[in-house]
Amino acid sequence: MAQAVNADLQRERQNATFDVDQLTYFLHGGIEKTRRKRYLQNLAIQGIAKLQHRKLAQLSREEQYELLLRKFAYVSELEKQLGLSDPTDLYHLNEAVMTHEPSGFTLHSAAFVSTVEKLASDAQKEKWLPLMKSFRVVGTYAQTEIGHGSFLRGLETTATYDSKTEEFVIQSPAVSSIKYWPGGLGKTCNSCVVMAQLISNGQNLGNHFFLVQIRDFNTHEPLPGITVGDIGNKFGFESNDNGFLKFDHFRIPRTNMLMRYSQILPDGTYISPANDRLLYAGMTSLRAMIVGSNERSLCMAVTIAVRYSAVRRQSEIEPGSGEVQVLDFQTQQFCLFPQMANAYAIKFASKAIMAYYHNVAVHINKGNLEELPILHALSAALKAYSGWICTEGAKACQFACGGHGYSEASGLPKIFKSVEPSCTYEGENTVLMLQTARFLVKSCSRIAKGQSLPGVLAFLQMSSGGRSSLDNSWSTADLILAYKHRARRLVYDVAQKLQTSIQQGRQSGDAWNANSVELVKASVAFAQLYIVETFADVIEPLNGRLKHVMETLWQLYAIHGISSCLGDFLQDGFFSSHQVSLLQSRLLTLLAELRPNAVALVDAFDYPDAVLDSALGRWDGNVYEALYDYALQSKLNEKQVLDAYHKYQRPFMESQWKQNSLPVVQSHL
């Protein structure tokens, strides 16, 4: 029998000033798509309930690994039964089954198959893709080594071509060259795409991709010349068998090099790609996908923290007036509402970058690479920025829930452990920001030469100087102009410093390193500008009360972002001290304006309880009952008196009594 909804939470929903369903439909593409999402997720949730009887954190690592394999098998079979092929349908189904819980198969489709689709020749795809999509060949993406990660040119694994046998000899020349961290590599995969230094006719031709079978397809035992295994416990993703892989003169056929853009002929002759960037174009899709994964983590964390803050009553505002909802405290609003704004902002940006990726991918397939550099720069910046901001946001939400936020029952530890590693995988964030900075600096040079730039870089063509005309009318254009001004100044300032350093005789690499902190700051400003503009553009078509609420949330995002980096906006006098006072006052006013709609804004994300997986964030608000139920499920409670009491605790206690000449304690005081 369902429990009644917590009265405080019910009142929050009744007091909202807009239609929550209207916002949910907007976020999910309309009423029919929302219904479709709910239908698929409910199907998945009902099935999973039969497989999983304990929270993931209550299982051993081995049990977690096995459970996620079962979950993956279940959802794959469900996809076949329903005849699903639409990416959105597949996304919703998998979200309901494996939220923040990757399995050994996770990178099979996301990285292994997708890399082959992008980089294999037509003949290779015809041969391999049917085997991969039917899971005869199960793989992952093996790039990172123990000694090298984001610096790809430093990778040490070699693939030396032997023209006599028409084979590549894959070798791990040192301990530092052992492949390390790929998900699913440890125990699940029988193959992988390996990035290695291609050597032919004595010449190192740089990194290329190779399809490598590592385990026997029937016995699943490692092949001779292969040493492979699981890397052990780590922070988060315990259900995934991240692995290591060492090659000892392991041979693969010449045709196992992915040859869509570059080739090795039988005699060892190398045919180079028309553009080296094509080999790495696939990374942009993974980074764009990570932005979506990050925003989902923050959306869930905010949902949990806001709902719990509406249910939790603690302390008094006026002495004797009784305990109040924690959400009524301005400090709690200041902690959570900017995170709520961040969640919406990153959500809209993730959709925009994925749409842009799909558009550019069409052009790339036709041989048009004009937009690839901006896609790379933008996806790198957003992957990095979303990783930082969503990690900080998830941790802030955990803090906001007090002690209960540290219980696995809250769902917040799992969320944090899933989003925080995104700051390093698929490109360490600082390195990615520096890649974006390199593109921005080059764009300044293009302007100097009179060349045109894509629209997303139009801010670089603005005139320098000027002062803000911001007043208490809170014009959207004025707030966006502040972000444009700041981004332009930071990019040009650091570009000028680089040029001056080189002109003074400094080596370019040294000059770059000496200005790298400011280069990262310029890239962050670029990312924030893109996000604040995207947010404004997305909500523009809305109307009525919903538009008013979303404009208030957008304004909070914009003003909080300015407040957090105020020095950047004050450095050249763009804002006056009076305008700063206006901004700081408006920030607090916005908290109060959003207070009645806080629960409604997180409800609109539309996460079922089974997906949210949180005692604190449950829809009905019956938090304390859920926490108590979770405690009762602890394995330590399966026996009232543990074996450890008789083995260790009791003997220790008795030894202390004897040492202090105390009588044996009676059964009752």
XYZ file of C-alpha atoms in Angstrom, residues 62-598:
537
model
C 32.017 -9.394 -7.430
C 28.259 -9.340 -6.826
C 28.008 -5.867 -8.351
C 29.874 -7.012 -11.457
C 27.623 -10.042 -11.883
C 24.444 -8.042 -11.282
C 25.319 -5.487 -13.925
C 26.030 -8.224 -16.467
C 22.579 -9.639 -15.717
C 21.047 -6.180 -16.033
C 22.726 -5.599 -19.363
C 21.542 -8.963 -20.665
C 18.028 -8.164 -19.480
C 17.842 -4.747 -21.103
C 19.367 -6.046 -24.338
C 16.716 -8.756 -24.544
C 14.008 -6.191 -23.750
C 15.268 -3.992 -26.573
C 14.943 -6.918 -28.983
C 11.465 -7.849 -27.755
C 10.269 -4.274 -28.226
C 12.088 -3.854 -31.536
C 13.816 -0.693 -30.345
C 16.352 1.105 -32.501
C 15.736 4.785 -31.817
C 18.690 6.202 -29.798
C 16.347 8.124 -27.481
C 14.335 4.994 -26.672
C 17.513 3.053 -25.982
C 18.833 5.857 -23.788
C 15.711 5.968 -21.617
C 15.610 2.205 -21.239
C 19.259 2.001 -20.199
C 18.904 4.981 -17.853
C 16.234 3.103 -15.925
C 18.335 -0.039 -15.651
C 21.909 1.135 -15.114
C 21.942 4.688 -13.781
C 25.494 5.491 -12.614
C 26.189 1.740 -12.775
C 28.325 0.812 -15.803
C 28.712 -2.815 -16.764
C 31.553 -4.543 -18.542
C 29.588 -4.009 -21.768
C 29.206 -0.232 -21.360
C 32.065 0.764 -23.657
C 31.304 -1.960 -26.188
C 28.752 0.185 -28.036
C 29.783 3.632 -26.812
C 33.464 3.391 -27.764
C 34.412 0.076 -29.375
C 31.708 -0.298 -32.025
C 31.475 3.454 -32.622
C 35.236 3.703 -33.268
C 35.083 0.878 -35.805
C 32.090 2.519 -37.484
C 34.010 5.768 -37.856
C 37.509 4.516 -38.698
C 37.152 1.128 -40.427
C 36.970 0.754 -44.195
C 33.723 -0.380 -45.790
C 35.107 -3.904 -46.215
C 36.214 -4.029 -42.580
C 32.841 -2.823 -41.358
C 31.045 -5.389 -43.472
C 33.176 -8.114 -41.888
C 33.306 -6.974 -38.288
C 30.183 -5.002 -37.393
C 27.773 -7.952 -37.605
C 30.037 -9.863 -35.206
C 30.230 -6.895 -32.859
C 26.544 -6.063 -32.870
C 25.671 -9.702 -32.195
C 28.212 -9.766 -29.311
C 30.359 -12.478 -30.837
C 33.102 -9.902 -30.659
C 32.895 -7.894 -27.417
C 35.297 -5.030 -27.024
C 36.476 -1.813 -25.467
C 38.688 1.151 -26.351
C 42.301 0.715 -25.178
C 44.163 4.007 -25.326
C 45.363 5.044 -21.863
C 48.562 3.495 -20.480
C 49.907 3.412 -16.935
C 52.474 6.040 -17.833
C 50.522 8.121 -20.365
C 46.981 9.419 -20.630
C 45.955 12.635 -22.330
C 49.340 13.162 -24.020
C 48.705 10.843 -26.939
C 52.051 11.402 -28.629
C 53.664 9.908 -25.540
C 51.920 6.546 -25.837
C 54.518 3.757 -25.959
C 52.643 0.695 -27.268
C 53.998 -0.133 -30.722
C 52.560 -1.859 -33.771
C 55.501 -2.789 -35.993
C 54.662 -4.011 -39.480
C 56.286 -7.225 -40.711
C 55.967 -7.278 -44.507
C 57.188 -10.884 -44.701
C 54.098 -12.191 -42.917
C 51.856 -9.174 -43.541
C 51.274 -8.826 -39.813
C 51.638 -6.203 -37.138
C 53.627 -7.089 -34.029
C 51.973 -5.404 -31.040
C 54.385 -4.829 -28.182
C 54.350 -3.287 -24.713
C 57.993 -2.187 -24.472
C 57.913 -1.108 -20.818
C 55.768 -1.313 -17.703
C 54.669 2.276 -18.358
C 53.253 1.163 -21.727
C 50.769 -1.349 -20.297
C 47.228 -0.351 -21.257
C 45.436 0.612 -18.074
C 41.877 1.726 -17.147
C 39.736 0.731 -20.172
C 36.287 -0.272 -18.912
C 35.327 -3.888 -19.546
C 38.897 -4.853 -20.405
C 39.608 -6.790 -17.222
C 37.220 -9.740 -17.550
C 34.424 -9.011 -20.021
C 35.951 -8.191 -23.402
C 37.483 -10.584 -25.890
C 38.718 -7.835 -28.213
C 39.610 -4.162 -28.210
C 40.529 -1.225 -30.373
C 44.144 -0.453 -29.473
C 45.863 2.860 -30.076
C 49.548 2.257 -30.811
C 52.530 3.844 -32.518
C 52.610 2.533 -36.090
C 56.107 1.566 -37.279
C 56.679 0.518 -40.888
C 59.934 0.292 -42.853
C 61.752 1.637 -39.810
C 59.672 4.808 -39.675
C 57.420 5.828 -36.777
C 54.198 7.056 -38.376
C 52.407 8.100 -35.209
C 49.380 6.710 -33.410
C 46.903 4.559 -35.296
C 44.055 2.243 -34.372
C 44.093 -1.572 -34.516
C 41.437 -4.183 -33.886
C 42.977 -6.784 -31.581
C 41.482 -10.039 -30.323
C 42.774 -10.706 -26.798
C 40.775 -13.749 -25.648
C 39.701 -17.001 -27.256
C 36.141 -16.656 -28.544
C 35.117 -20.041 -27.102
C 37.055 -20.506 -23.866
C 37.462 -16.775 -23.092
C 41.041 -17.533 -21.988
C 43.703 -14.897 -22.860
C 45.571 -15.652 -26.069
C 49.325 -16.407 -26.007
C 51.243 -13.139 -25.824
C 48.431 -11.413 -23.922
C 48.446 -10.588 -20.223
C 45.136 -9.072 -19.156
C 43.211 -8.558 -15.929
C 41.210 -6.290 -13.638
C 42.949 -3.313 -11.995
C 41.184 -3.738 -8.652
C 39.074 -1.477 -6.471
C 38.850 2.208 -7.354
C 36.794 5.306 -6.579
C 33.371 4.572 -8.114
C 32.326 2.298 -10.987
C 32.895 -0.781 -8.826
C 30.582 -2.796 -11.074
C 32.908 -2.218 -14.039
C 36.004 -4.301 -14.649
C 38.455 -1.603 -15.653
C 41.479 -3.519 -16.837
C 45.145 -3.721 -17.777
C 46.574 -5.210 -20.959
C 50.168 -6.143 -21.795
C 51.401 -7.327 -25.208
C 54.374 -9.636 -25.728
C 55.159 -9.636 -29.461
C 51.517 -10.282 -30.233
C 50.743 -10.615 -33.951
C 47.619 -9.477 -35.792
C 46.858 -9.464 -39.549
C 47.670 -6.374 -41.615
C 43.942 -5.996 -42.289
C 43.271 -5.440 -38.584
C 44.533 -1.880 -38.814
C 41.507 0.425 -39.135
C 41.964 1.684 -42.680
C 39.242 4.126 -43.600
C 41.598 7.111 -43.685
C 45.113 5.616 -43.613
C 46.544 2.317 -44.851
C 49.548 0.039 -44.845
C 50.001 -1.763 -48.155
C 51.330 -5.358 -48.189
C 54.884 -4.154 -48.879
C 54.764 -1.731 -45.924
C 54.068 1.400 -47.933
C 52.095 3.895 -45.861
C 49.161 5.833 -47.299
C 48.479 8.789 -45.059
C 45.028 10.246 -44.350
C 43.897 13.369 -46.177
C 43.746 15.055 -42.782
C 45.219 13.712 -39.539
C 42.333 15.203 -37.574
C 39.998 12.602 -39.052
C 41.626 9.918 -36.897
C 40.519 11.721 -33.747
C 37.120 13.000 -34.882
C 35.443 10.163 -33.006
C 36.648 11.533 -29.674
C 34.330 14.517 -30.082
C 31.257 12.273 -29.914
C 32.406 10.649 -26.669
C 33.111 14.028 -25.115
C 29.725 15.354 -26.187
C 28.106 12.288 -24.619
C 29.994 12.869 -21.378
C 28.488 16.356 -21.108
C 25.065 14.678 -21.089
C 26.166 12.151 -18.492
C 27.495 14.931 -16.279
C 24.330 17.010 -16.431
C 22.231 13.954 -15.600
C 24.302 13.430 -12.450
C 23.802 17.024 -11.348
C 20.078 16.969 -12.181
C 19.656 13.904 -9.964
C 21.754 15.321 -7.131
C 19.775 18.580 -7.131
C 16.482 16.689 -7.194
C 17.497 14.732 -4.107
C 18.824 17.721 -2.194
C 15.919 20.075 -2.963
C 13.221 17.532 -2.109
C 14.997 16.553 1.090
C 15.449 20.204 2.051
C 11.699 20.675 1.697
C 10.985 17.690 3.946
C 13.708 18.212 6.549
C 12.732 20.557 9.368
C 15.480 21.820 11.615
C 16.211 24.869 13.781
C 14.197 28.049 14.096
C 14.305 31.330 12.249
C 12.358 33.143 14.974
C 12.889 31.807 18.521
C 9.880 29.850 19.693
C 8.275 29.663 16.258
C 9.131 26.008 15.727
C 11.422 24.171 13.358
C 11.257 25.247 9.743
C 11.942 23.593 6.423
C 15.659 23.716 5.736
C 14.807 25.084 2.294
C 13.559 28.278 3.959
C 17.071 29.222 5.053
C 18.690 31.635 2.619
C 22.037 29.902 3.042
C 20.476 26.604 1.880
C 18.925 28.380 -1.095
C 22.286 29.950 -1.928
C 23.832 26.483 -1.841
C 21.198 24.686 -3.916
C 19.472 27.099 -6.282
C 22.624 27.997 -8.265
C 23.208 24.234 -8.632
C 19.675 23.879 -9.936
C 20.406 26.635 -12.456
C 23.663 24.895 -13.391
C 21.791 21.644 -13.957
C 19.391 23.253 -16.413
C 22.177 25.192 -18.105
C 24.369 22.127 -18.666
C 21.321 20.100 -19.764
C 20.550 22.590 -22.533
C 24.213 22.833 -23.511
C 24.547 19.038 -23.713
C 21.607 18.829 -26.102
C 23.065 21.645 -28.192
C 26.538 20.099 -28.505
C 25.080 16.681 -29.416
C 22.918 18.278 -32.101
C 25.950 20.171 -33.386
C 28.020 16.982 -33.418
C 25.432 15.119 -35.511
C 25.259 18.044 -37.937
C 29.050 18.223 -38.325
C 29.305 14.421 -38.620
C 27.140 14.589 -41.750
C 29.534 17.138 -43.245
C 32.596 15.083 -42.274
C 31.164 12.019 -43.995
C 30.902 14.128 -47.145
C 34.536 15.188 -46.830
C 33.854 18.678 -45.455
C 36.129 19.222 -42.430
C 35.624 22.964 -42.054
C 33.676 22.716 -38.792
C 35.743 19.927 -37.199
C 38.146 22.273 -35.357
C 35.350 24.249 -33.695
C 33.511 21.023 -32.813
C 36.688 19.692 -31.220
C 37.314 22.915 -29.302
C 33.726 23.244 -28.131
C 33.268 19.599 -27.132
C 36.589 19.639 -25.241
C 35.657 22.815 -23.356
C 32.156 21.631 -22.470
C 33.345 18.173 -21.432
C 35.881 19.758 -19.086
C 33.673 22.546 -17.753
C 30.659 20.291 -17.175
C 32.900 17.809 -15.353
C 34.150 20.461 -12.980
C 30.836 22.207 -12.405
C 28.780 19.026 -12.019
C 31.314 17.460 -9.657
C 31.305 20.579 -7.484
C 27.524 20.696 -7.682
C 27.036 17.063 -6.674
C 29.325 17.568 -3.691
C 27.465 20.764 -2.725
C 24.193 18.821 -2.789
C 25.713 16.175 -0.547
C 26.861 18.833 1.936
C 23.393 20.395 1.846
C 21.848 17.121 3.034
C 23.931 17.010 6.195
C 24.869 13.673 7.718
C 22.252 11.695 5.796
C 23.885 12.828 2.557
C 26.812 10.563 3.355
C 24.685 7.444 3.621
C 24.597 5.332 0.483
C 20.838 5.327 1.042
C 20.778 8.964 -0.080
C 22.061 8.055 -3.549
C 24.439 11.013 -3.411
C 27.717 9.116 -2.830
C 27.025 6.982 -5.897
C 26.265 10.069 -7.981
C 29.408 11.852 -6.859
C 31.575 8.788 -7.497
C 30.168 8.522 -11.006
C 30.600 12.150 -12.054
C 33.937 13.020 -10.433
C 36.038 10.605 -12.565
C 34.763 12.377 -15.689
C 37.295 15.082 -14.895
C 40.040 12.730 -16.059
C 38.659 10.060 -18.401
C 38.429 10.736 -22.151
C 40.828 13.623 -21.729
C 42.023 15.256 -18.503
C 40.080 18.480 -18.087
C 42.981 20.909 -17.882
C 44.570 19.375 -20.968
C 41.274 19.687 -22.842
C 40.877 23.309 -21.822
C 44.370 24.012 -23.125
C 43.434 22.383 -26.440
C 40.466 24.726 -26.654
C 42.709 27.645 -25.756
C 45.030 26.802 -28.631
C 42.077 27.012 -31.010
C 40.961 30.345 -29.524
C 44.454 31.849 -29.846
C 44.659 30.686 -33.465
C 41.276 32.293 -34.082
C 42.672 35.634 -32.933
C 45.372 35.268 -35.577
C 42.718 34.559 -38.205
C 40.944 37.777 -37.327
C 44.189 39.685 -37.669
C 44.495 38.255 -41.179
C 40.956 39.350 -42.042
C 39.538 35.808 -42.121
C 35.948 35.063 -41.111
C 35.003 33.022 -38.029
C 31.992 30.816 -37.238
C 29.138 32.377 -35.289
C 30.110 30.823 -31.969
C 33.340 32.875 -32.131
C 31.672 36.161 -33.082
C 32.540 37.589 -29.655
C 36.188 37.712 -30.709
C 35.284 40.227 -33.416
C 33.714 42.672 -30.968
C 35.433 45.965 -30.316
C 37.532 46.143 -27.167
C 36.924 48.386 -24.172
C 33.574 49.828 -23.203
C 31.529 49.767 -20.038
C 28.406 47.870 -19.111
C 25.042 49.644 -19.285
C 23.511 47.135 -16.885
C 20.790 48.560 -14.650
C 17.909 47.217 -12.605
C 15.904 46.424 -15.732
C 18.098 43.280 -15.966
C 18.299 43.123 -19.713
C 19.232 39.704 -21.067
C 21.409 41.377 -23.692
C 23.351 43.297 -21.022
C 24.128 40.137 -19.037
C 25.207 38.216 -22.135
C 27.324 41.179 -23.237
C 29.203 40.933 -19.943
C 30.130 37.323 -20.718
C 31.167 38.236 -24.273
C 33.302 41.145 -23.077
C 35.030 39.049 -20.449
C 35.709 36.107 -22.811
C 37.054 38.406 -25.536
C 39.361 40.238 -23.155
C 40.731 37.068 -21.563
C 41.426 35.438 -24.935
C 43.107 38.517 -26.432
C 45.063 39.302 -23.272
C 46.653 35.877 -23.109
C 47.189 35.768 -26.881
C 49.073 39.061 -26.622
C 51.167 37.755 -23.732
C 52.116 34.707 -25.763
C 53.107 36.829 -28.740
C 55.156 39.209 -26.580
C 56.968 36.325 -24.863
C 57.940 34.782 -28.189
C 59.034 38.125 -29.601
C 61.285 38.520 -26.574
C 63.031 35.285 -27.499
C 61.177 32.762 -25.401
C 60.552 29.342 -26.917
C 56.901 28.839 -27.915
C 56.419 25.811 -25.650
C 57.916 27.622 -22.681
C 55.778 30.675 -23.371
C 52.691 28.498 -23.560
C 53.466 26.813 -20.239
C 54.171 30.148 -18.543
C 50.708 31.404 -19.510
C 48.770 28.151 -19.146
C 46.722 29.213 -16.106
C 45.370 32.202 -18.009
C 44.835 30.076 -21.100
C 42.619 27.731 -19.102
C 40.743 30.706 -17.680
C 40.094 31.992 -21.205
C 38.689 28.602 -22.242
C 36.444 28.485 -19.186
C 35.113 31.924 -20.123
C 34.431 30.646 -23.648
C 32.507 27.643 -22.279
C 30.472 29.793 -19.907
C 29.590 32.213 -22.694
C 28.385 29.359 -24.899
C 26.276 27.929 -22.074
C 24.692 31.226 -21.010
C 23.788 32.045 -24.627
C 22.439 28.540 -25.266
C 20.304 28.677 -22.109
C 18.805 32.002 -23.208
C 18.152 30.761 -26.739
C 16.463 27.532 -25.591
C 13.923 29.222 -23.297
C 13.128 32.073 -25.690
C 10.156 30.277 -27.349
C 8.418 29.676 -24.002
C 5.580 31.877 -22.822
C 3.437 32.692 -19.821
C 4.299 31.659 -16.282
C 6.704 28.963 -17.411
C 8.772 31.446 -19.349
C 8.865 33.809 -16.371
C 10.160 31.040 -14.094
C 12.769 29.906 -16.603
C 13.932 33.470 -17.216
C 14.337 33.862 -13.453
C 16.396 30.668 -13.356
C 18.468 31.817 -16.352
C 19.110 35.138 -14.665
C 20.265 33.361 -11.522
C 22.660 31.294 -13.626
C 24.032 34.381 -15.357
C 24.377 36.547 -12.259
C 25.769 33.799 -10.043
C 28.356 33.077 -12.752
C 29.380 36.730 -12.796
C 29.481 36.870 -9.005
C 31.684 33.750 -8.854
C 34.260 35.321 -11.225
C 33.741 38.943 -10.289
C 37.399 39.875 -10.555
C 37.369 39.092 -14.297
C 34.541 41.564 -14.863
C 36.067 44.266 -12.669
C 39.646 44.038 -13.932
C 39.186 46.497 -16.790
C 36.373 48.463 -15.155
C 33.583 46.890 -17.215
C 31.310 46.973 -14.165
C 31.124 49.886 -11.744
C 30.945 49.395 -7.992
C 27.283 50.444 -8.139
C 26.541 47.737 -10.711
C 28.305 45.163 -8.552
C 26.036 46.138 -5.650
C 23.020 45.759 -7.933
C 24.186 42.289 -9.011
C 24.796 41.071 -5.489
C 21.433 42.356 -4.302
C 19.650 40.850 -7.296
C 21.244 37.473 -6.656
C 19.619 37.264 -3.223
C 16.303 38.508 -4.592
C 16.327 35.752 -7.202
C 16.731 33.127 -4.472
C 13.523 34.340 -2.839
C 11.706 34.470 -6.199
C 12.649 30.882 -7.008
C 11.835 29.516 -3.554
C 8.135 28.692 -4.283
C 9.092 26.792 -7.446
C 12.159 24.893 -6.261
